[in-house]
C-alpha cells in the first residue's frame, strides 16, 4: 500500500538528536525525502546512519537555525534540488540556563530567544515562500508545556515557547486560504539524550520530575515524533492553528487532595 | 522496511465501543475503526444503528442515559469479543434555546445526554479495562467546551463539563494504564441540527465556511483523530483536548 509521505519533501530541524531524529526516521521510513538540519554535525551523521540502515533518503544540512542567511540558503537549496516543500517540522531548540529572573544573564536570554523563537520565525518565513506558490503544505512547530506554564528559573525558555505558540497561531491565520496547515506541538518531559544525561547527573531531580507526571514517566522521543508526523499527515486535516499537548497529563492539574 | 506504528491495521484485534453510532461522526468512527481491524460495538438510541451490523460489528439499540445501558454495552463487548480496549463517547444532542426560555427539564435533558451518559459509560468501561492495564477513552467534546455561543448555554455547559470529565478521569485512569482524551470538534456536516431545522446539514456546511480553513469537516476527519488517539502512536497523550475546528477558535481565544 502506498503511504501518503511516499515521495514527499520534508524538512526537519533539530534533526541531530531526540525528537527531531525520530521524526526524520519516521518520515524517511514512510518514503519521504527528508532534509535534516542541525548545528550538531555528529548528530546529523548519526541520523543519516540511522536512516541509511532502513533504506530511507536523508539529506543533511549543517547549520544554525537562527542564522537568517543559512536558513534562506537551505530553503533555496531545497527549491533547487526538490522543487517544493510539502512538510516542515521546526523543532530545534535549547533549554538555556536556569536562574531567577533578576539574575538571568541577558546574553543567555537573548541566546534562548534566538535559538527557540527567531529560528521558528525564520524557518516559517522561508518555508512559506516555497509553500505558498505551490498552494499546499503543512508546518509543525515544537513548543513545549512551557508554552502553557511558568516553570521557575526558566524565564527565557518559557517566554520563547509562549512565543512559538503565538507565531504558530498568526502563521496559521495568515495562510488559511493558501491550503497551508500550521500547528504547534507541546511535548512534556521527554527523555531525549540531553535530558537523559542531565538525569544521570541528577537522579533525585529526575525521580521527582517523573513522579510529578501523571503517567509516572517521561516520554520516549518516538512518542513526540509520532504526534509531529501525525499532525503533518492528512489524518489531521481539520486540526488547524492548534497546539497539541503530549505530556503524559502533566498540565491537567493533578494536585493530590 | 521496518514496521512502524502507523500501520493501517494498528487497531487490529482491539475492541471498541462507540456511542451514537447510527449517524454522523459516530457512524464514521465505528466504520473507520472496523475497517482498520477493530471489533466494534455500535450503540445508538436510533434503531437505524442495526444497519451497521456485520462480521466483527454488533449493535445495541439503547438510550445512553438510561439506567443499566452502560453496563449492558460493556457486557456486550466482553460477551461478543472478550474484552474492551476503546470507548468513544460520541452520542450527543444540541438544544437551541435562550437561557430565559429554558426549562429545568430542557437543562437536565441536555446534561443527561451530553455528560451523564458519557460518565456512566466511562465508569463501566474503565472497570472493564483496568484488569488489562490498558485502554483508551475518547470523548467527543466541542469547541463549545471552551467558547460561548448565544442560544446554546446548556450545550456549552455540557461540553465544558465533558472536557473536565475527560481531564479528571484522565488523572485517575492513567494509574491503571488507561488514557482518556477528548476532541474539541468544530463544525461537522451531520444530522445534529436536523431535529429542529430541516436544513441542518446545509446550515453546518455554511457555518463551517467561517472557519479559517474555509469549510466544515467531514465526519471521517474526526474519526481519524479518534483512530490516532486510540492507537499506540498517542501513548503519551493523556488528558488532552485535541481541538479540531478548522481554526475556528484561533481568532477567538
Ligand atoms: N456536527 C457538529 O458540528 C458537531 C460539533 C461539535 C461537537 N459535535 C458532537 O459530535 C457528537 C456526534 O454528533 P453528530 O454531529 O454526529 O450528530 P448526529 O445527530 O448525526 O449523531 C448523533 C447520534 O447520537 C445519537 N444519540 C443521541 N442521544 C442519544 C442517547 N440518549 N442514547 C444513544 N444515542 C443517542 C443519535 O441518535 C445520533 O445517531 C455529539 O456529541 C455532538 O455534540 C458535533
Coordinates of C-alpha atoms and ligand atoms in Angstrom, one line a residue:
Chain A
X1 CA 0.0 0.0 0.0
X2 CA 1.3 3.4 -0.8
X3 CA 2.0 5.8 2.0
X4 CA 1.0 9.5 1.8
X5 CA 4.5 10.5 2.6
X6 CA 6.0 8.5 -0.2
X7 CA 8.0 10.9 -2.4
X8 CA 7.1 13.9 -0.2
X9 CA 9.7 16.5 0.6
X10 CA 10.1 17.1 4.3
X11 CA 12.3 19.4 6.4
X12 CA 13.1 18.6 10.0
X13 CA 15.2 21.0 12.1
X14 CA 16.9 19.8 15.3
X15 CA 17.3 16.6 13.4
X16 CA 20.5 15.5 15.0
X17 CA 19.0 14.3 18.2
X18 CA 16.0 13.2 20.2
X19 CA 12.6 14.2 18.8
X20 CA 13.9 15.5 15.5
X21 CA 16.0 12.4 14.9
X22 CA 13.0 10.1 15.5
X23 CA 10.8 12.3 13.2
X24 CA 13.4 12.1 10.4
X25 CA 13.5 8.3 10.8
X26 CA 9.7 8.1 10.7
X27 CA 9.2 10.4 7.7
X28 CA 12.0 8.6 5.9
X29 CA 10.6 5.1 6.7
X30 CA 7.4 6.3 5.1
X31 CA 9.1 7.2 1.9
X32 CA 9.7 10.9 2.2
X33 CA 12.9 12.6 1.1
X34 CA 14.0 14.3 4.3
X35 CA 16.2 17.4 4.7
X36 CA 17.7 17.1 8.2
X37 CA 19.0 20.3 9.6
X38 CA 21.1 20.7 12.8
X39 CA 24.0 22.6 14.2
X40 CA 25.4 19.3 15.6
X41 CA 27.3 17.6 12.7
X42 CA 27.9 14.5 14.7
X43 CA 24.2 14.1 15.5
X44 CA 23.4 14.7 11.8
X45 CA 25.7 11.9 10.8
X46 CA 24.1 9.6 13.4
X47 CA 20.7 10.5 12.0
X48 CA 21.9 9.8 8.4
X49 CA 23.3 6.4 9.5
X50 CA 20.0 5.5 11.2
X51 CA 18.0 6.3 8.1
X52 CA 20.5 4.6 5.8
X53 CA 20.1 1.4 7.8
X54 CA 16.4 1.4 7.0
X55 CA 16.8 2.3 3.3
X56 CA 15.4 5.8 3.5
X57 CA 16.6 9.0 2.0
X58 CA 18.0 11.9 4.0
X59 CA 20.0 15.0 3.0
X60 CA 21.9 16.7 5.8
X61 CA 22.1 20.4 6.3
X62 CA 24.6 21.6 8.9
X63 CA 23.5 25.0 10.0
X64 CA 22.5 27.4 12.8
X65 CA 18.7 27.6 12.6
X66 CA 18.8 31.2 13.9
X67 CA 21.1 32.4 11.2
X68 CA 18.9 34.0 8.5
X69 CA 21.4 33.5 5.6
X70 CA 21.8 29.9 6.5
X71 CA 18.1 29.3 6.6
X72 CA 17.5 31.2 3.4
X73 CA 20.2 29.2 1.7
X74 CA 18.8 25.9 2.9
X75 CA 15.3 26.7 1.5
X76 CA 16.9 27.8 -1.7
X77 CA 18.8 24.5 -1.9
X78 CA 15.5 22.6 -1.3
X79 CA 13.8 24.7 -4.0
X80 CA 16.6 23.9 -6.5
X81 CA 17.1 20.2 -5.7
X82 CA 13.5 19.2 -4.9
X83 CA 11.4 22.0 -6.4
X84 CA 9.0 22.1 -3.4
X85 CA 8.5 21.5 0.3
X86 CA 5.5 19.5 1.5
X87 CA 6.0 19.4 5.2
X88 CA 8.2 21.2 7.7
X89 CA 8.8 20.2 11.3
X90 CA 10.6 23.2 13.0
X91 CA 11.9 21.5 16.1
X92 CA 15.4 22.8 17.0
X93 CA 15.6 24.3 20.5
X94 CA 17.6 24.7 23.7
X95 CA 16.6 24.9 27.3
X96 CA 19.1 27.6 28.4
X97 CA 20.5 28.2 31.8
X98 CA 18.4 28.2 35.0
X99 CA 18.4 31.4 37.1
X100 CA 15.9 33.6 38.8
X101 CA 14.7 36.3 36.5
X102 CA 16.6 39.1 38.3
X103 CA 19.8 37.1 37.9
X104 CA 19.2 35.8 34.4
X105 CA 22.2 36.7 32.3
X106 CA 20.9 38.8 29.5
X107 CA 23.1 37.2 26.9
X108 CA 21.6 33.8 27.9
X109 CA 18.1 35.2 27.5
X110 CA 19.0 36.6 24.0
X111 CA 20.5 33.3 23.0
X112 CA 17.5 31.2 24.0
X113 CA 15.1 33.6 22.3
X114 CA 17.3 33.5 19.2
X115 CA 17.5 29.7 19.0
X116 CA 13.9 28.9 20.1
X117 CA 11.9 31.8 18.7
X118 CA 13.8 33.6 16.0
X119 CA 14.6 30.2 14.4
X120 CA 10.9 29.4 14.1
X121 CA 10.2 32.8 12.6
X122 CA 13.0 32.4 10.1
X123 CA 12.1 28.8 9.2
X124 CA 8.4 29.7 8.5
X125 CA 9.4 32.9 6.7
X126 CA 11.4 31.0 4.1
X127 CA 9.2 27.8 4.1
X128 CA 6.1 29.8 3.4
X129 CA 7.8 31.4 0.4
X130 CA 8.1 27.8 -1.1
X131 CA 4.7 26.5 0.1
X132 CA 2.5 29.5 -0.8
X133 CA 3.1 29.4 -4.6
X134 CA 2.6 25.6 -4.5
X135 CA -0.7 26.1 -2.7
X136 CA -0.1 23.4 -0.2
X137 CA 2.0 22.4 2.8
X138 CA 2.0 21.6 6.5
X139 CA 4.1 23.1 9.3
X140 CA 4.5 21.8 12.8
X141 CA 6.5 23.9 15.3
X142 CA 7.8 22.4 18.5
X143 CA 6.7 24.5 21.5
X144 CA 6.6 22.9 25.0
X145 CA 4.4 22.6 28.0
X146 CA 6.4 25.7 29.0
X147 CA 4.2 27.5 26.4
X148 CA 1.4 27.0 29.0
X149 CA 3.1 27.1 32.3
X150 CA 5.6 29.3 34.2
X151 CA 8.5 27.0 35.2
X152 CA 10.6 28.7 37.8
X153 CA 14.1 29.7 36.7
X154 CA 13.3 29.3 33.1
X155 CA 12.1 32.7 32.0
X156 CA 13.8 32.7 28.7
X157 CA 12.7 29.2 27.8
X158 CA 9.0 29.8 28.8
X159 CA 8.9 33.2 27.0
X160 CA 10.4 31.7 23.8
X161 CA 7.9 28.8 23.9
X162 CA 4.9 31.0 24.6
X163 CA 6.2 32.9 21.6
X164 CA 6.3 29.8 19.4
X165 CA 2.6 29.3 20.2
X166 CA 1.8 32.9 19.2
X167 CA 3.8 32.7 16.0
X168 CA 2.1 29.4 15.1
X169 CA -1.4 30.9 15.5
X170 CA -0.6 34.0 13.5
X171 CA 1.0 32.0 10.7
X172 CA -1.9 29.6 10.6
X173 CA -4.4 32.5 10.3
X174 CA -2.4 34.3 7.6
X175 CA -2.1 31.1 5.5
X176 CA -5.5 29.7 6.0
X177 CA -6.6 30.5 2.5
X178 CA -3.4 29.0 0.9
X179 CA -4.1 25.4 2.0
X180 CA -1.2 25.5 4.4
X181 CA -1.9 23.9 7.7
X182 CA 0.2 25.1 10.6
X183 CA 0.1 23.7 14.2
X184 CA 2.3 23.5 17.2
X185 CA 3.3 20.6 19.4
X186 CA 3.7 20.9 23.2
X187 CA 5.8 18.0 24.5
X188 CA 6.2 17.4 28.2
X189 CA 9.2 15.9 29.8
X190 CA 10.8 13.9 27.1
X191 CA 13.8 11.6 27.7
X192 CA 16.0 12.8 24.9
X193 CA 19.7 12.2 25.1
X194 CA 20.1 15.7 26.6
X195 CA 17.6 15.1 29.3
X196 CA 18.9 11.6 29.9
X197 CA 22.4 12.9 30.5
X198 CA 21.1 15.6 33.0
X199 CA 19.0 12.9 34.7
X200 CA 22.0 10.6 35.1
X201 CA 23.9 13.5 36.8
X202 CA 20.9 14.4 39.0
X203 CA 18.9 11.3 39.6
X204 CA 17.0 12.7 42.5
X205 CA 15.6 15.5 40.3
X206 CA 14.8 13.1 37.5
X207 CA 12.9 10.9 40.0
X208 CA 10.9 13.9 41.2
X209 CA 10.1 15.1 37.7
X210 CA 8.9 11.6 36.7
X211 CA 6.7 11.4 39.9
X212 CA 5.1 14.8 39.0
X213 CA 3.9 13.4 35.7
X214 CA 0.5 11.5 36.0
X215 CA 1.9 8.9 33.6
X216 CA 4.8 8.5 36.1
X217 CA 7.4 8.5 33.3
X218 CA 8.9 10.8 30.7
X219 CA 8.1 10.4 27.0
X220 CA 10.3 8.5 24.6
X221 CA 11.3 10.8 21.8
X222 CA 9.4 8.5 19.4
X223 CA 6.1 9.3 21.2
X224 CA 6.6 13.0 20.4
X225 CA 7.8 12.4 16.9
X226 CA 4.7 10.3 16.3
X227 CA 2.5 13.2 17.1
X228 CA 4.5 15.5 14.8
X229 CA 4.2 13.1 11.9
X230 CA 0.5 12.6 12.6
X231 CA -0.1 16.4 12.6
X232 CA 1.8 16.6 9.3
X233 CA -0.4 14.0 7.8
X234 CA -3.8 14.2 6.1
X235 CA -5.2 12.3 9.1
X236 CA -5.1 15.7 11.0
X237 CA -6.7 17.6 8.1
X238 CA -9.1 19.5 10.3
X239 CA -6.6 20.4 13.1
X240 CA -5.6 23.9 12.3
X241 CA -3.8 26.6 14.3
X242 CA -3.7 24.4 17.4
X243 CA -1.1 23.3 19.9
X244 CA -1.3 19.6 20.6
X245 CA -0.2 18.7 24.2
X246 CA 1.7 15.4 24.5
X247 CA 2.8 15.4 28.1
X248 CA 1.5 12.3 30.0
X249 CA -1.0 14.5 31.7
X250 CA 1.5 17.0 33.3
X251 CA -0.6 20.1 32.6
X252 CA -4.0 18.8 33.5
X253 CA -3.9 19.7 37.2
X254 CA -3.2 16.7 39.3
X255 CA -2.7 18.2 42.7
X256 CA -3.3 15.5 45.3
X257 CA -6.3 16.1 47.5
Chain B
X1 CA 11.2 -1.6 5.7
X2 CA 10.7 -1.7 9.4
X3 CA 7.1 -2.0 10.7
X4 CA 6.1 1.3 12.3
X5 CA 3.1 2.1 14.4
X6 CA 1.4 4.0 11.6
X7 CA 0.3 0.7 10.1
X8 CA -3.2 1.0 8.9
X9 CA -4.3 -2.1 10.9
X10 CA -3.0 -0.7 14.1
X11 CA -6.3 -1.3 15.9
X12 CA -6.4 -4.9 14.7
X13 CA -7.7 -7.1 17.4
X14 CA -8.8 -4.2 19.6
X15 CA -12.4 -4.0 20.8
X16 CA -14.2 -0.6 20.6
X17 CA -17.5 0.6 22.0
X18 CA -18.9 3.7 20.1
X19 CA -22.0 5.5 21.3
X20 CA -24.2 7.5 18.9
X21 CA -23.0 5.3 16.1
X22 CA -26.2 5.4 13.9
X23 CA -25.3 8.7 12.3
X24 CA -22.7 11.4 11.6
X25 CA -19.4 11.4 13.5
X26 CA -20.2 8.2 15.5
X27 CA -21.0 6.2 12.4
X28 CA -17.8 7.3 10.7
X29 CA -15.9 6.3 13.9
X30 CA -17.5 2.9 14.0
X31 CA -16.8 2.3 10.4
X32 CA -13.2 3.5 10.4
X33 CA -12.2 1.5 13.5
X34 CA -13.9 -1.6 12.0
X35 CA -12.2 -1.0 8.6
X36 CA -8.8 -0.8 10.5
X37 CA -9.3 -4.2 12.1
X38 CA -11.1 -3.4 15.3
X39 CA -14.1 -5.3 16.6
X40 CA -16.9 -2.8 17.3
X41 CA -20.0 -2.5 19.5
X42 CA -22.1 0.3 17.9
X43 CA -24.7 1.8 20.2
X44 CA -27.5 4.2 19.5
X45 CA -31.0 5.1 20.6
X46 CA -31.9 5.1 16.9
X47 CA -32.7 1.6 15.7
X48 CA -31.1 2.5 12.4
X49 CA -27.8 1.6 14.1
X50 CA -28.7 -2.1 13.4
X51 CA -28.0 -1.5 9.7
X52 CA -24.3 -1.3 10.6
X53 CA -24.2 -4.9 11.8
X54 CA -21.6 -7.0 10.0
X55 CA -18.9 -9.5 10.8
X56 CA -17.0 -8.0 13.8
X57 CA -19.5 -5.3 14.5
X58 CA -22.5 -5.8 16.8
X59 CA -25.1 -3.2 17.6
X60 CA -27.1 -2.2 20.6
X61 CA -30.2 -0.1 20.5
X62 CA -30.3 1.8 23.8
X63 CA -30.5 5.2 25.4
X64 CA -27.0 6.0 26.8
X65 CA -28.7 7.9 29.8
X66 CA -30.9 5.0 30.8
X67 CA -30.1 3.1 34.0
X68 CA -28.2 -0.1 33.1
X69 CA -27.3 0.8 29.5
X70 CA -23.6 1.4 30.1
X71 CA -23.4 -2.0 31.9
X72 CA -25.2 -3.7 29.1
X73 CA -23.0 -2.1 26.4
X74 CA -19.8 -3.2 28.2
X75 CA -21.1 -6.6 28.8
X76 CA -22.0 -6.9 25.1
X77 CA -18.4 -6.0 24.2
X78 CA -17.0 -8.6 26.7
X79 CA -19.5 -11.2 25.7
X80 CA -19.1 -10.8 21.9
X81 CA -15.4 -10.1 21.7
X82 CA -13.9 -11.0 25.0
X83 CA -12.5 -7.6 26.1
X84 CA -12.8 -3.8 25.8
X85 CA -9.9 -1.6 24.6
X86 CA -11.5 1.6 23.3
X87 CA -14.6 3.6 24.3
X88 CA -15.7 6.6 22.3
X89 CA -18.4 8.7 24.0
X90 CA -19.8 10.4 20.9
X91 CA -23.6 10.3 21.4
X92 CA -24.9 13.8 21.9
X93 CA -27.6 16.3 21.1
X94 CA -27.9 20.0 20.9
X95 CA -30.6 22.2 22.4
X96 CA -31.1 25.7 20.9
X97 CA -33.0 27.9 23.4
X98 CA -32.1 31.2 25.0
X99 CA -31.5 30.8 28.7
X100 CA -34.6 32.7 29.7
X101 CA -36.7 30.3 27.8
X102 CA -35.0 27.2 29.0
X103 CA -36.9 24.9 31.4
X104 CA -35.3 22.8 34.1
X105 CA -36.3 19.7 32.0
X106 CA -34.5 21.2 29.0
X107 CA -31.4 21.7 31.0
X108 CA -31.5 18.3 32.6
X109 CA -32.1 16.6 29.3
X110 CA -29.1 18.3 27.7
X111 CA -26.8 17.4 30.7
X112 CA -28.0 13.8 30.9
X113 CA -27.5 13.3 27.2
X114 CA -24.1 15.0 26.8
X115 CA -22.4 14.4 30.1
X116 CA -24.2 11.8 32.3
X117 CA -24.3 9.2 29.5
X118 CA -20.5 9.7 29.0
X119 CA -19.9 9.5 32.7
X120 CA -21.8 6.2 33.0
X121 CA -20.1 4.6 30.0
X122 CA -16.6 5.8 31.1
X123 CA -17.2 4.4 34.6
X124 CA -18.2 1.0 33.3
X125 CA -15.6 0.9 30.5
X126 CA -12.8 1.8 32.9
X127 CA -13.8 -1.0 35.2
X128 CA -13.5 -3.5 32.3
X129 CA -10.2 -2.0 31.1
X130 CA -8.5 -1.9 34.5
X131 CA -7.6 -5.6 34.7
X132 CA -5.8 -5.3 31.3
X133 CA -3.8 -2.2 32.5
X134 CA -4.5 -0.6 29.1
X135 CA -7.3 1.1 27.3
X136 CA -8.2 4.4 25.6
X137 CA -11.3 6.5 26.1
X138 CA -12.0 9.3 23.6
X139 CA -14.8 11.9 24.3
X140 CA -16.3 13.9 21.5
X141 CA -16.3 17.4 23.0
X142 CA -16.6 20.6 21.0
X143 CA -15.1 24.0 20.5
X144 CA -18.1 24.9 22.6
X145 CA -16.3 23.2 25.5
X146 CA -14.3 26.5 25.8
X147 CA -16.1 29.1 23.6
X148 CA -19.5 30.5 24.0
X149 CA -22.3 31.0 21.5
X150 CA -25.7 32.6 22.1
X151 CA -28.6 30.2 22.3
X152 CA -26.8 27.1 23.4
X153 CA -26.0 27.7 27.1
X154 CA -26.9 24.2 28.1
X155 CA -24.9 22.7 25.3
X156 CA -21.7 24.8 26.0
X157 CA -22.1 23.9 29.7
X158 CA -22.5 20.2 28.9
X159 CA -19.5 20.2 26.6
X160 CA -17.4 22.1 29.1
X161 CA -18.3 19.5 31.6
X162 CA -17.3 16.8 29.2
X163 CA -13.9 18.3 28.8
X164 CA -13.4 18.5 32.6
X165 CA -14.7 15.0 33.0
X166 CA -12.1 14.0 30.4
X167 CA -9.2 15.7 32.3
X168 CA -10.2 14.5 35.7
X169 CA -10.8 10.9 34.7
X170 CA -7.5 11.0 32.8
X171 CA -5.7 11.6 36.1
X172 CA -7.5 8.7 37.8
X173 CA -7.3 6.3 34.9
X174 CA -3.7 6.7 33.9
X175 CA -2.8 5.0 37.2
X176 CA -4.3 1.9 35.6
X177 CA -2.7 2.4 32.2
X178 CA -5.9 3.8 30.6
X179 CA -5.6 7.0 28.6
X180 CA -8.5 9.5 28.5
X181 CA -8.6 12.3 25.9
X182 CA -11.2 14.4 24.0
X183 CA -11.6 16.1 20.7
X184 CA -12.8 19.7 20.5
X185 CA -14.8 19.2 17.4
X186 CA -15.8 22.2 15.2
X187 CA -18.5 22.3 12.6
X188 CA -19.0 18.9 11.0
X189 CA -21.7 18.2 8.4
X190 CA -24.0 15.7 10.2
X191 CA -27.7 15.4 11.2
X192 CA -27.0 17.1 14.6
X193 CA -29.4 20.0 13.9
X194 CA -32.0 18.1 11.9
X195 CA -34.4 17.7 14.9
X196 CA -35.1 21.5 14.9
X197 CA -34.3 22.6 11.3
X198 CA -34.7 20.8 8.0
X199 CA -31.7 22.5 6.5
X200 CA -29.4 21.3 9.4
X201 CA -26.7 19.9 7.1
X202 CA -26.7 23.0 4.9
X203 CA -26.5 25.2 7.9
X204 CA -23.5 23.4 9.3
X205 CA -21.7 23.4 5.9
X206 CA -22.4 27.1 5.6
X207 CA -21.4 27.9 9.2
X208 CA -18.1 26.0 8.7
X209 CA -17.2 28.3 5.9
X210 CA -16.4 30.9 8.6
X211 CA -13.6 28.7 9.9
X212 CA -10.2 29.9 8.8
X213 CA -9.8 26.6 6.9
X214 CA -12.9 27.7 5.0
X215 CA -15.1 24.7 5.3
X216 CA -16.8 22.4 7.7
X217 CA -15.4 18.9 8.4
X218 CA -16.4 15.6 7.0
X219 CA -17.1 13.1 9.8
X220 CA -14.2 10.9 8.7
X221 CA -11.8 13.7 9.6
X222 CA -12.9 13.4 13.2
X223 CA -12.9 9.6 13.0
X224 CA -9.2 9.8 12.0
X225 CA -8.4 11.7 15.2
X226 CA -10.1 9.1 17.3
X227 CA -8.1 6.4 15.5
X228 CA -4.9 8.3 16.3
X229 CA -5.8 8.9 19.9
X230 CA -6.8 5.3 20.4
X231 CA -3.6 4.0 19.0
X232 CA -0.2 3.4 20.4
X233 CA 1.1 6.4 18.5
X234 CA -0.7 8.5 21.1
X235 CA 0.8 6.6 24.1
X236 CA 1.9 9.8 25.9
X237 CA -1.2 11.8 25.2
X238 CA -3.1 11.9 28.5
X239 CA -6.0 14.3 29.3
X240 CA -5.6 16.4 26.2
X241 CA -8.4 18.0 24.3
X242 CA -7.3 18.0 20.7
X243 CA -9.0 20.9 19.1
X244 CA -10.2 20.0 15.6
X245 CA -12.2 23.0 14.5
X246 CA -10.5 24.2 11.3
X247 CA -9.1 27.0 13.3
X248 CA -12.5 28.4 14.3
X249 CA -11.2 29.1 17.9
X250 CA -7.8 30.6 16.8
X251 CA -9.1 34.2 16.2
X252 CA -11.4 34.0 19.3
X253 CA -9.0 33.0 22.1
Ligands
LIG1 N1 -21.7 18.2 14.0 C1 -21.1 19.2 14.6 O1 -20.9 20.3 14.0 C2 -20.5 18.9 16.0 C3 -19.7 19.9 16.5 C4 -19.2 19.7 17.8 C5 -19.5 18.6 18.5 N2 -20.3 17.6 17.9 C6 -20.6 16.4 18.7 O2 -20.5 15.2 18.0 C7 -21.3 14.2 18.5 C8 -21.9 13.4 17.4 O3 -22.9 14.3 16.8 P1 -23.1 14.3 15.2 O4 -22.7 15.7 14.8 O5 -22.6 13.1 14.6 O6 -24.8 14.3 15.2 P2 -25.8 13.2 14.7 O7 -27.1 13.7 15.2 O8 -25.6 12.9 13.2 O9 -25.4 11.9 15.5 C9 -25.6 11.8 16.9 C10 -26.0 10.4 17.3 O10 -26.2 10.3 18.7 C11 -27.3 9.5 19.0 N3 -27.9 9.8 20.3 C12 -28.3 11.0 20.8 N4 -28.8 10.8 22.0 C13 -28.6 9.5 22.4 C14 -28.9 8.8 23.5 N5 -29.5 9.3 24.6 N6 -28.6 7.5 23.5 C15 -28.0 6.9 22.5 N7 -27.7 7.6 21.3 C16 -28.0 8.9 21.3 C17 -28.3 10.0 17.9 O11 -29.4 9.0 17.7 C18 -27.4 10.1 16.7 O12 -27.3 8.8 15.9 C19 -22.2 14.9 19.5 O13 -21.7 14.7 20.8 C20 -22.1 16.3 19.2 O14 -22.4 17.2 20.3 C21 -20.8 17.8 16.7

